[in-house]
XYZ file of C-alpha atoms in Angstrom:
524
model
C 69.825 67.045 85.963
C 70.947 70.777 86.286
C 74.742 68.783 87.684
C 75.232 68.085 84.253
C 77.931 70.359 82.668
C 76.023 70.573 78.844
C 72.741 71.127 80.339
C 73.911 73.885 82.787
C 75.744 75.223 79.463
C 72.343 74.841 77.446
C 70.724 76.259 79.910
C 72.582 79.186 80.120
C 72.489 79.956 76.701
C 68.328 79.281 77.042
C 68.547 82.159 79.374
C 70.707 84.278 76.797
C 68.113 83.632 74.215
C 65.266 84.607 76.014
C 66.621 88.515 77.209
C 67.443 88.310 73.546
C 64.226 88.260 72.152
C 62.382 90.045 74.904
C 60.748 93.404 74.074
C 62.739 96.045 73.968
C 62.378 99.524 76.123
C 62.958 101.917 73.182
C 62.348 105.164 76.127
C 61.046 108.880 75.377
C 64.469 110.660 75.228
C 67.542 110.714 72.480
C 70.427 112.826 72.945
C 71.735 114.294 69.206
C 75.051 114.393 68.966
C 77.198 116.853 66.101
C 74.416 119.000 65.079
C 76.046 122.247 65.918
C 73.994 124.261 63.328
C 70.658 122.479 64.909
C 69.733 121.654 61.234
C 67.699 119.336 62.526
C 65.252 120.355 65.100
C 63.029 122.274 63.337
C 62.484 118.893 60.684
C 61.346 116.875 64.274
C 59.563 119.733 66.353
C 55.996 118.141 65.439
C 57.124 115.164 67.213
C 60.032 116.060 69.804
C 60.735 118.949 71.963
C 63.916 120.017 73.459
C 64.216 119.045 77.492
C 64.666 122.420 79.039
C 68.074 122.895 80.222
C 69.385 122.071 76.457
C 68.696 124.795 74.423
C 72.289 126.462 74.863
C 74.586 123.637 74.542
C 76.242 121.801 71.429
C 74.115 118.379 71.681
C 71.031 118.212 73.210
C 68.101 115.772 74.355
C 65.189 115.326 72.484
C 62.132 114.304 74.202
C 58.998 112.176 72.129
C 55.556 114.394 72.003
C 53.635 111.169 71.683
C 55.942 108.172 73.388
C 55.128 105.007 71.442
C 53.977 106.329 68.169
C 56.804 105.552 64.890
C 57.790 108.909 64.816
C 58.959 108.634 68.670
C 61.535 106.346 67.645
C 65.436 106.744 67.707
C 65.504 105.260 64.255
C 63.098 107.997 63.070
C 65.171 110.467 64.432
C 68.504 109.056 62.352
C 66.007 108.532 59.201
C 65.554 112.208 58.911
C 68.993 112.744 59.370
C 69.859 110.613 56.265
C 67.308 112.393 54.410
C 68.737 115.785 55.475
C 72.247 114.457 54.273
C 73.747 114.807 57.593
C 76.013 111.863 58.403
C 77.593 113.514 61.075
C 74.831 113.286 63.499
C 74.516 110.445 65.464
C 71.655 109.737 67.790
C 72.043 107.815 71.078
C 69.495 106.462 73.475
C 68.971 108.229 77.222
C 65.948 106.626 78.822
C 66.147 103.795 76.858
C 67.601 100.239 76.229
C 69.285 100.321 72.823
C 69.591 97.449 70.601
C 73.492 96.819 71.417
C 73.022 97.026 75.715
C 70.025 94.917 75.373
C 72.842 92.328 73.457
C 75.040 93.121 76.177
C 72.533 92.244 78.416
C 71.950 88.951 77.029
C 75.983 88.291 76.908
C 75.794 89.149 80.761
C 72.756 86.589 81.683
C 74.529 83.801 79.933
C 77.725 84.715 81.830
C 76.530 85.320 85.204
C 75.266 81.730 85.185
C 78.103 80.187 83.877
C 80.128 81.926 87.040
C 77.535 80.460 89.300
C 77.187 77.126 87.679
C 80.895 76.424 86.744
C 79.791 74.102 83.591
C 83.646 75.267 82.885
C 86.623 76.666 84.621
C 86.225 80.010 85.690
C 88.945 80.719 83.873
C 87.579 80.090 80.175
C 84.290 81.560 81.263
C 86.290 84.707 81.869
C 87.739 84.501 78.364
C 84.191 83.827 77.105
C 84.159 87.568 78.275
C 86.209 88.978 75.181
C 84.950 86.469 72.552
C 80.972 86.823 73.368
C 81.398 90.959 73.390
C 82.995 90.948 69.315
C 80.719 88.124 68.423
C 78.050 89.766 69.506
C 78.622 93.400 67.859
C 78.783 94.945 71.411
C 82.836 95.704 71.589
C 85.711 95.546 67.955
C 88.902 93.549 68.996
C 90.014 96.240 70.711
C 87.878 97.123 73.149
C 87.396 93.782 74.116
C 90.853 92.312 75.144
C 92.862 95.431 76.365
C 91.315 95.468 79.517
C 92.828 91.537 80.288
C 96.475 93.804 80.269
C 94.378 96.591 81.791
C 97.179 98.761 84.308
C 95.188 97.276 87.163
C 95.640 93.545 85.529
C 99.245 94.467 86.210
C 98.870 95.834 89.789
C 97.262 92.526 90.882
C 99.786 90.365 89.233
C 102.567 91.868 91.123
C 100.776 92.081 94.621
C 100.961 88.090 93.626
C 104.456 87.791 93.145
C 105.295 89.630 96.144
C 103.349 87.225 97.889
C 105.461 84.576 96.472
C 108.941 86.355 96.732
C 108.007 86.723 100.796
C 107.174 82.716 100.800
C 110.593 82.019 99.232
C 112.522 84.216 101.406
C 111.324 82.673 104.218
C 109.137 85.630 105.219
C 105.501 83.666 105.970
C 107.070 81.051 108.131
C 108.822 83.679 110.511
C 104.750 85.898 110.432
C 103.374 82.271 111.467
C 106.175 81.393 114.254
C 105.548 85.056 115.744
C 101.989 84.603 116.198
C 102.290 81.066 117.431
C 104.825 82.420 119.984
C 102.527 85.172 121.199
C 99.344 83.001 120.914
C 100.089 79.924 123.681
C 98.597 76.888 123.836
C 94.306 78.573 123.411
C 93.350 77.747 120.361
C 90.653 80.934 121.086
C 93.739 83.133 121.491
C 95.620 81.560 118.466
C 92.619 81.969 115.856
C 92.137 85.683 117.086
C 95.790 86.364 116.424
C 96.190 84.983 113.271
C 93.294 86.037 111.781
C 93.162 89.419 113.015
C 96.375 89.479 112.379
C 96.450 88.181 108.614
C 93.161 90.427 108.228
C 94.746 93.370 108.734
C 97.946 92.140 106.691
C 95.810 91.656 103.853
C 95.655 95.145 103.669
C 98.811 95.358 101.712
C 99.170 91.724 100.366
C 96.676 90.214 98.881
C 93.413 88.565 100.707
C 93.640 84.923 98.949
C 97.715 85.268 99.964
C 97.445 86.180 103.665
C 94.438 83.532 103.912
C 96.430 80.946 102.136
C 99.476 81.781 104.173
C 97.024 81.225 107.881
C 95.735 78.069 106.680
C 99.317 76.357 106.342
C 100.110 77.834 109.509
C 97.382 76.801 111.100
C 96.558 73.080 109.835
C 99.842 71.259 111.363
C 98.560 72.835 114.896
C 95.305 71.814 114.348
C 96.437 67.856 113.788
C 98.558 68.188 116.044
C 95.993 69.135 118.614
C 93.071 66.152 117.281
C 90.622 69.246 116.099
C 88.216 67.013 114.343
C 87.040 67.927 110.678
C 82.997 69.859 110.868
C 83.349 70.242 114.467
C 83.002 73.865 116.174
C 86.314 74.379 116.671
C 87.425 73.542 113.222
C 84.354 75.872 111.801
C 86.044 78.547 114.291
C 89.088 78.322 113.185
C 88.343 77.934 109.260
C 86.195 80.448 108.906
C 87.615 83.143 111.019
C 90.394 83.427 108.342
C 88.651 83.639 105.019
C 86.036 86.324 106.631
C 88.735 88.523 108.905
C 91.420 88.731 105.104
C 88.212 89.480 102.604
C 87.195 92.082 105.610
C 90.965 93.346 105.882
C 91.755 93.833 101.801
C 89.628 96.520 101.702
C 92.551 98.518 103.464
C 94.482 100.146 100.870
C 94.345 100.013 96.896
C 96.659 96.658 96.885
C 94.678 94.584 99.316
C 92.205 93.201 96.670
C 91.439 93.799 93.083
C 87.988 94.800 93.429
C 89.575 98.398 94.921
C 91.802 98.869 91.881
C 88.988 98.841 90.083
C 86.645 100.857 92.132
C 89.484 103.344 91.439
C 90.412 102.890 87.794
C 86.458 103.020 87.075
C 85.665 106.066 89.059
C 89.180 108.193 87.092
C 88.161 106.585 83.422
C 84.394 107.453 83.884
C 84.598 110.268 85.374
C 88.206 111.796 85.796
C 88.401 111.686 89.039
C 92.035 109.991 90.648
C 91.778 108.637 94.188
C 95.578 108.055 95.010
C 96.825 105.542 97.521
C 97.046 107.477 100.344
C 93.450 109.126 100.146
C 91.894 105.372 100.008
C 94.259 104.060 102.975
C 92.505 107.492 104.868
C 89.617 106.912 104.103
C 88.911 103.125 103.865
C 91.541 102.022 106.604
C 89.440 102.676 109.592
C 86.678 100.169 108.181
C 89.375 97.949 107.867
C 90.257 97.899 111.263
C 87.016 97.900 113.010
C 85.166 95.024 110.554
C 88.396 92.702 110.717
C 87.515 91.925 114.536
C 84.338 91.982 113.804
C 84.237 89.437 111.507
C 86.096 87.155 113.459
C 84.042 87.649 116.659
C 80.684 87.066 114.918
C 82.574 83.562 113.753
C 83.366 82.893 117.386
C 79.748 83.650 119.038
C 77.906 81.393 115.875
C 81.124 78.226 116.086
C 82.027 78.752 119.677
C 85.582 76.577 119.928
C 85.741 74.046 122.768
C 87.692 75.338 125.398
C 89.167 72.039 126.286
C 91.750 71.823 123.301
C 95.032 73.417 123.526
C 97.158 73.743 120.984
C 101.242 72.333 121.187
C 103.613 74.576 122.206
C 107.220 75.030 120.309
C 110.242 76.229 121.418
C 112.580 76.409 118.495
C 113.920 80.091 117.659
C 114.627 80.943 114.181
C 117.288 83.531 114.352
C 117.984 86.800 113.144
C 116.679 87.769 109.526
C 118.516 86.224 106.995
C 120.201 88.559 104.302
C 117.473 87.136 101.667
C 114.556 88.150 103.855
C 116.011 91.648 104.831
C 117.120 91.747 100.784
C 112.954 90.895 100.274
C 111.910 93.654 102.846
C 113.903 96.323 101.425
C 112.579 96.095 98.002
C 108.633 95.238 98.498
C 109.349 98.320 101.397
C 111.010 100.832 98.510
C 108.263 99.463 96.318
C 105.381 100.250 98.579
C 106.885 103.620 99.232
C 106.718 104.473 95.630
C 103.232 103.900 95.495
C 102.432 106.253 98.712
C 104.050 108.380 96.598
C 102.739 108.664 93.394
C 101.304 111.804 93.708
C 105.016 112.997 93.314
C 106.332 111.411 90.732
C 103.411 110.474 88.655
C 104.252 107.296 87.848
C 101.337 104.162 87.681
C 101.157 101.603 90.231
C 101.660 98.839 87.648
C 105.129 100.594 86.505
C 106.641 100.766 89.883
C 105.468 97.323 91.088
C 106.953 96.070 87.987
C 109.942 97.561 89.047
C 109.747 96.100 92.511
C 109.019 92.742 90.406
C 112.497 93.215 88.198
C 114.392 94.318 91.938
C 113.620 91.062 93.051
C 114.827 89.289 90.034
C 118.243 90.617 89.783
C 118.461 90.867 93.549
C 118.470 86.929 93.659
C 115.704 86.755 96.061
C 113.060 85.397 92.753
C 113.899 83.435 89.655
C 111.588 83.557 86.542
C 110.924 79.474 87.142
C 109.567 80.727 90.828
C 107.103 82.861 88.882
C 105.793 80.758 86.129
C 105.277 77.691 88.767
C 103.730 79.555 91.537
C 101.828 82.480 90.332
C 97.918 82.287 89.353
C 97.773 83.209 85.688
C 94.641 82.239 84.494
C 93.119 84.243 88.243
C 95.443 87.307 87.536
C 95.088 87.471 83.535
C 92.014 86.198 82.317
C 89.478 86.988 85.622
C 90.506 89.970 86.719
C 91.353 91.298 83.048
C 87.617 89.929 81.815
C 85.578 91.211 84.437
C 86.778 94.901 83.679
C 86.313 93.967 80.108
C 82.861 93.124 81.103
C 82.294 96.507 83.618
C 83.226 98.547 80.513
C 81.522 97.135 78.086
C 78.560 97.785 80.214
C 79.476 101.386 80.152
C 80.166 101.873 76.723
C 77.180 99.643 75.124
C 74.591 102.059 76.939
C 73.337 99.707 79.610
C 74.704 101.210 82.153
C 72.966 104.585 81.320
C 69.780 102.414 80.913
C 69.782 100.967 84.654
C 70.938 104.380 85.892
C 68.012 106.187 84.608
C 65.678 103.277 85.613
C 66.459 103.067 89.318
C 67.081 106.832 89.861
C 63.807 107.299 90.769
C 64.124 104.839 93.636
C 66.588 107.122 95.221
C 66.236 110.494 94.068
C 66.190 112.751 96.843
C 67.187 110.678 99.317
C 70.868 111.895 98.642
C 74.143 110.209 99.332
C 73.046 108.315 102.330
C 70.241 106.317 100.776
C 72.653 106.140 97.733
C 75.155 104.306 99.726
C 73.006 102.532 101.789
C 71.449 100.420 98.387
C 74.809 100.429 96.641
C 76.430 98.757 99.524
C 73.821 96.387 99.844
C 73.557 95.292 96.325
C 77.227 95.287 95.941
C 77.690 92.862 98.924
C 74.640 90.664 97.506
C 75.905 90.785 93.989
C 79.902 90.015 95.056
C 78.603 86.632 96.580
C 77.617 84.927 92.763
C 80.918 86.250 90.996
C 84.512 87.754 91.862
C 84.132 90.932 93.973
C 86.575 92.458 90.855
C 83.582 91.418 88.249
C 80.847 92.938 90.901
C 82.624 95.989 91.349
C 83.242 96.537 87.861
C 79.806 95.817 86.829
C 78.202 97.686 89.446
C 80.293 100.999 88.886
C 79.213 101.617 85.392
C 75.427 101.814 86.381
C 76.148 103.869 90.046
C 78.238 106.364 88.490
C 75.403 108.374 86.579
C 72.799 107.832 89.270
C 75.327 109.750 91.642
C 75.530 112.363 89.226
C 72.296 112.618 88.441
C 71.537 113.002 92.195
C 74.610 115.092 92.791
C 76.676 113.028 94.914
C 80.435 112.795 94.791
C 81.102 109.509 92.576
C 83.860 109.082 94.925
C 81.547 107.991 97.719
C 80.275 105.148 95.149
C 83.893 103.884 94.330
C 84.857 103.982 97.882
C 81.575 102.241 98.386
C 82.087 99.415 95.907
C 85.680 98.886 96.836
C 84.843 98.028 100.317
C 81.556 96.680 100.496
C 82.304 94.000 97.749
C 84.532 92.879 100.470
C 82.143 90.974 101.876
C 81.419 88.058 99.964
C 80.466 85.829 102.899
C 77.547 83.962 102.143
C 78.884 81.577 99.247
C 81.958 79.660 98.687
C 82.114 80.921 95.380
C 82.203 84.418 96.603
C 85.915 85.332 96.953
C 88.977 83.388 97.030
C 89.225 83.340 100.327
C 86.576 81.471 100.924
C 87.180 78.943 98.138
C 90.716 78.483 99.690
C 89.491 77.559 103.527
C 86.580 75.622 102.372
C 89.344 73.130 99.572
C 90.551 71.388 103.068
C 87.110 70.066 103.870
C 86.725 71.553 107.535
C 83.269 73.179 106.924
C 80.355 72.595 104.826
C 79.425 75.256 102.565
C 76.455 75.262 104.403
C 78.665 76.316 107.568
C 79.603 79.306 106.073
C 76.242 80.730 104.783
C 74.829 80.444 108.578
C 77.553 82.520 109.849
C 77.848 84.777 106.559
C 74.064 85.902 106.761
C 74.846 86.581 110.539
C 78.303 88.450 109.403
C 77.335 90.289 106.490
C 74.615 92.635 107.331
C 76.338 93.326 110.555
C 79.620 94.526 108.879
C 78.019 96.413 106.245
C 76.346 98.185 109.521
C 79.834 99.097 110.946
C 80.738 100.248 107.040
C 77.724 102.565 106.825
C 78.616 103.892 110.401
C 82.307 104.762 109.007
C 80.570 106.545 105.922
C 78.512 108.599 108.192
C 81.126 109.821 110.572
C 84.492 109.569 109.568
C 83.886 110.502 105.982
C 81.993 113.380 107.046
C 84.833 114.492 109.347
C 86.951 114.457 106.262
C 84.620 116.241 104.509
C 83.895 113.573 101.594
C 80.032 113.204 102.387
């Protein structure tokens, strides 16, 4: 019965209804905000004190004498502002779930489900996004659609047509002729080539792309050579791909959205910039050590029958065309500008768009090429609502809420142990939605534990970015994996064996990174 697309929907909003109407946390602390004069304290001091620490500063937290009573109430606290006639002060909740992130909360059950479910396109679940947070009082007009033209929104969009401009110049066929070349006729060889290969290439195009880009390599060989739908060759060879380019993108900034956001997250919460460069430094080496990873684990769970071989080719395709050297030279001058932007300051969205319009009046992409081959509704409406969604949990207050709740779980245990459950959640998490909606979910609620512990939110960001590369357990977890498993050559149930085999052994090999080559740098 739960197939059904109306009951999955009324189920869903079943689930909504009841976080709704559950009992609300209303916590011991309130921070006062605008009353400079502190008009106010001395009206609540039989009820609240002041946390220590607060006394000096221009807001401050007030904590409840007798937690549960009427008077410990945040809507006591505003009451006797009202009666004191001062309208300026507004009180906010610390330790506790206010009325709008509980909403939020409910927006975010219903949601959640509908990404696992599908009782509609991804797509207009993502747009869901934007209408649920006005309807519901949690976000104005505003707040809720800017972030679906977010900078990052932008970013993605044009890692996308870059991947299309280097189809049309002929760029993919010549990457997939050179491996072939170097690969022979072992179809062991071939898949650790290619994937390794595209893994690492995914680093600076993005994952779905450089999988999508393997697979039509790869399919015509494997007819060719009678590899037989579900057996362990075909698993070998299908799977290798999806795990070795979601592995790969966590390379640089461009290689998957989900680091753009780590990024944009970490500088709007807290200020901080990571630039290009500093992520490639510090994420890069993962990169390179998980992508063969990932693809060995794939060969010791599917070993590939040694007896196939795959047909050889001979053909030679020539020198680079003008149109494919025109194509390098721009998406090169392009990337260049963004190792650069320390220099000249300008956003990653605004030079990619100007790698975009290069390629338009250079001849090598028409607008038609665009519109028919780019991923709209993926690039616009997924990406842009899941940071709609990671904000909103910022700005409603339920981020604070989870922050303070879990803190206690890790206090003390400093950045490690920090890292440690971040990365694990975040690679749980990233498997029932897109690794861009995990990460900017999960950033929100990380950000205030690390401060409140006193570790560098950096290490969280860099954290998220990478870790919610691994979405290897479902084939709803990353595009990728959606894109391998649409030619039928696995069961979903194929790639959960080898994910839960994959997954905690690469977050291993991320942690070990963390530990030693962050610490060389001095981050941790």
């Amino acid at each position: 019965m739960l197939k059904n697309k109306n009951v999955q929907l009324g189920f869903a909003i079943f689930l909504g209804l009841i976080v709704l109407f559950l009992p609300r946390p209303e916590g011991t602390q309130f921070r006062v905000v605008g009353d400079g004069g502190r008009l106010l304290i001395e009206h609540l001091a039989q009820h609240f004190s002041v946390v220590p620490g607060e006394e000096g500063t221009a807001d401050y937290i007030l904590k409840a004498r007798n937690p549960g009573a009427p008077e410990a109430r945040q809507a006591f606290i505003a009451q006797k502002a009202a009666a004191l006639d001062l309208p300026e002060i507004q009180v906010e909740y610390v330790d506790g779930l206010s009325p709008k992130a509980k909403r939020f909360l409910a927006v975010l059950v219903v949601l959640v489900f509908m990404f696992v479910a599908e009782p509609i396109p991804l797509e207009i679940t993502a747009i869901c996004i934007g209408v649920f947070l006005v309807l519901m009082g949690i976000s104005d007009v505003k707040e809720a659609w800017a972030p679906y033209m977010h900078p990052v929104v932008v970013f993605i969009m044009c890692c996308l047509i870059f991947a299309i401009s280097l189809d049309k110049a002929g760029l993919t066929k010549r990457l997939g002729y050179f491996i072939i070349k170097q690969a022979g006729d072992s179809v062991t060889r071939f898949t650790f080539i290619i994937s390794i290969g595209l893994g690492l290439g995914s680093s600076v195009m993005h994952d779905a792309a450089a999988c999508a880009v393997g697979i039509v390599t790869m399919l015509p060989l494997m007819r060719a050579a009678g590899i037989e739908p579900h057996s362990r060759t075909a698993k070998f060879m299908m799977l290798s791909l999806p795990f070795a380019c979601s592995a790969g993108g966590m390379g640089t900034l461009m290689g998957g959205g989900r680091n753009m956001v780590a990024a944009a997250f970490l500088k709007e919460f807290t200020g901080i910039e990571i630039t290009f460069f500093d992520w490639i430094k510090f994420c890069m080496p993962a990169a390179i050590l998980t992508v063969p990873a990932a693809v060995f684990i794939v060969y010791l769970v599917y070993r590939p029958d040694p007896k196939i071989k795959l047909p050889q080719f001979d053909e030679a395709l020539g020198p680079l065309t003008p149109m494919e050297k025109k194509t390098l030279a721009i998406i090169g001058a392009t990337f260049i500008l963004w190792l650069t932007k320390g220099v000249h300051g300008f956003d990653y969205s605004v030079t990619g768009m100007l790698g975009i319009a290069g390629l338009v009046l250079g001849g090598v992409l028409k607008w038609d090429d665009i519109q028919e081959n780019m991923e709209w509704g993926t690039a616009l409406f997924i990406f842009g609502g899941g940071i709609s969604l990671g904000l909103a949990m910022g700005y409603s207050g339920a981020a604070d809420y989870f922050a303070h709740l879990f803190f206690p779980l890790i206090q003390g245990g400093g950045w490690f142990l920090l890292f440690v459950g971040v990365g694990v959640f975040g690679a749980l998490v990233t498997n029932a939605m897109a690794n861009v909606a995990a990460a900017a979910l999960i950033l929100p609620i990380v950000i205030p534990m690390a401060q409140l512990e006193g570790v560098d939110p950096t290490v969280l960001a860099l954290c998220l970015g990478t870790a919610t590369s691994f979405a290897m357990l479902l084939v709803i977890g990353c595009p990728p994996n959606a894109i391998a498993y649409s030619y039928r050559y696995f069961k979903a149930a194929d790639l959960t064996r080898v994910g839960l085999v994959a997954t905690p052994v690469l977050l291993a090999l991320l942690i070990l990174v963390a530990a030693t080559w962050w610490n060389i740098l001095g981050l941790v």
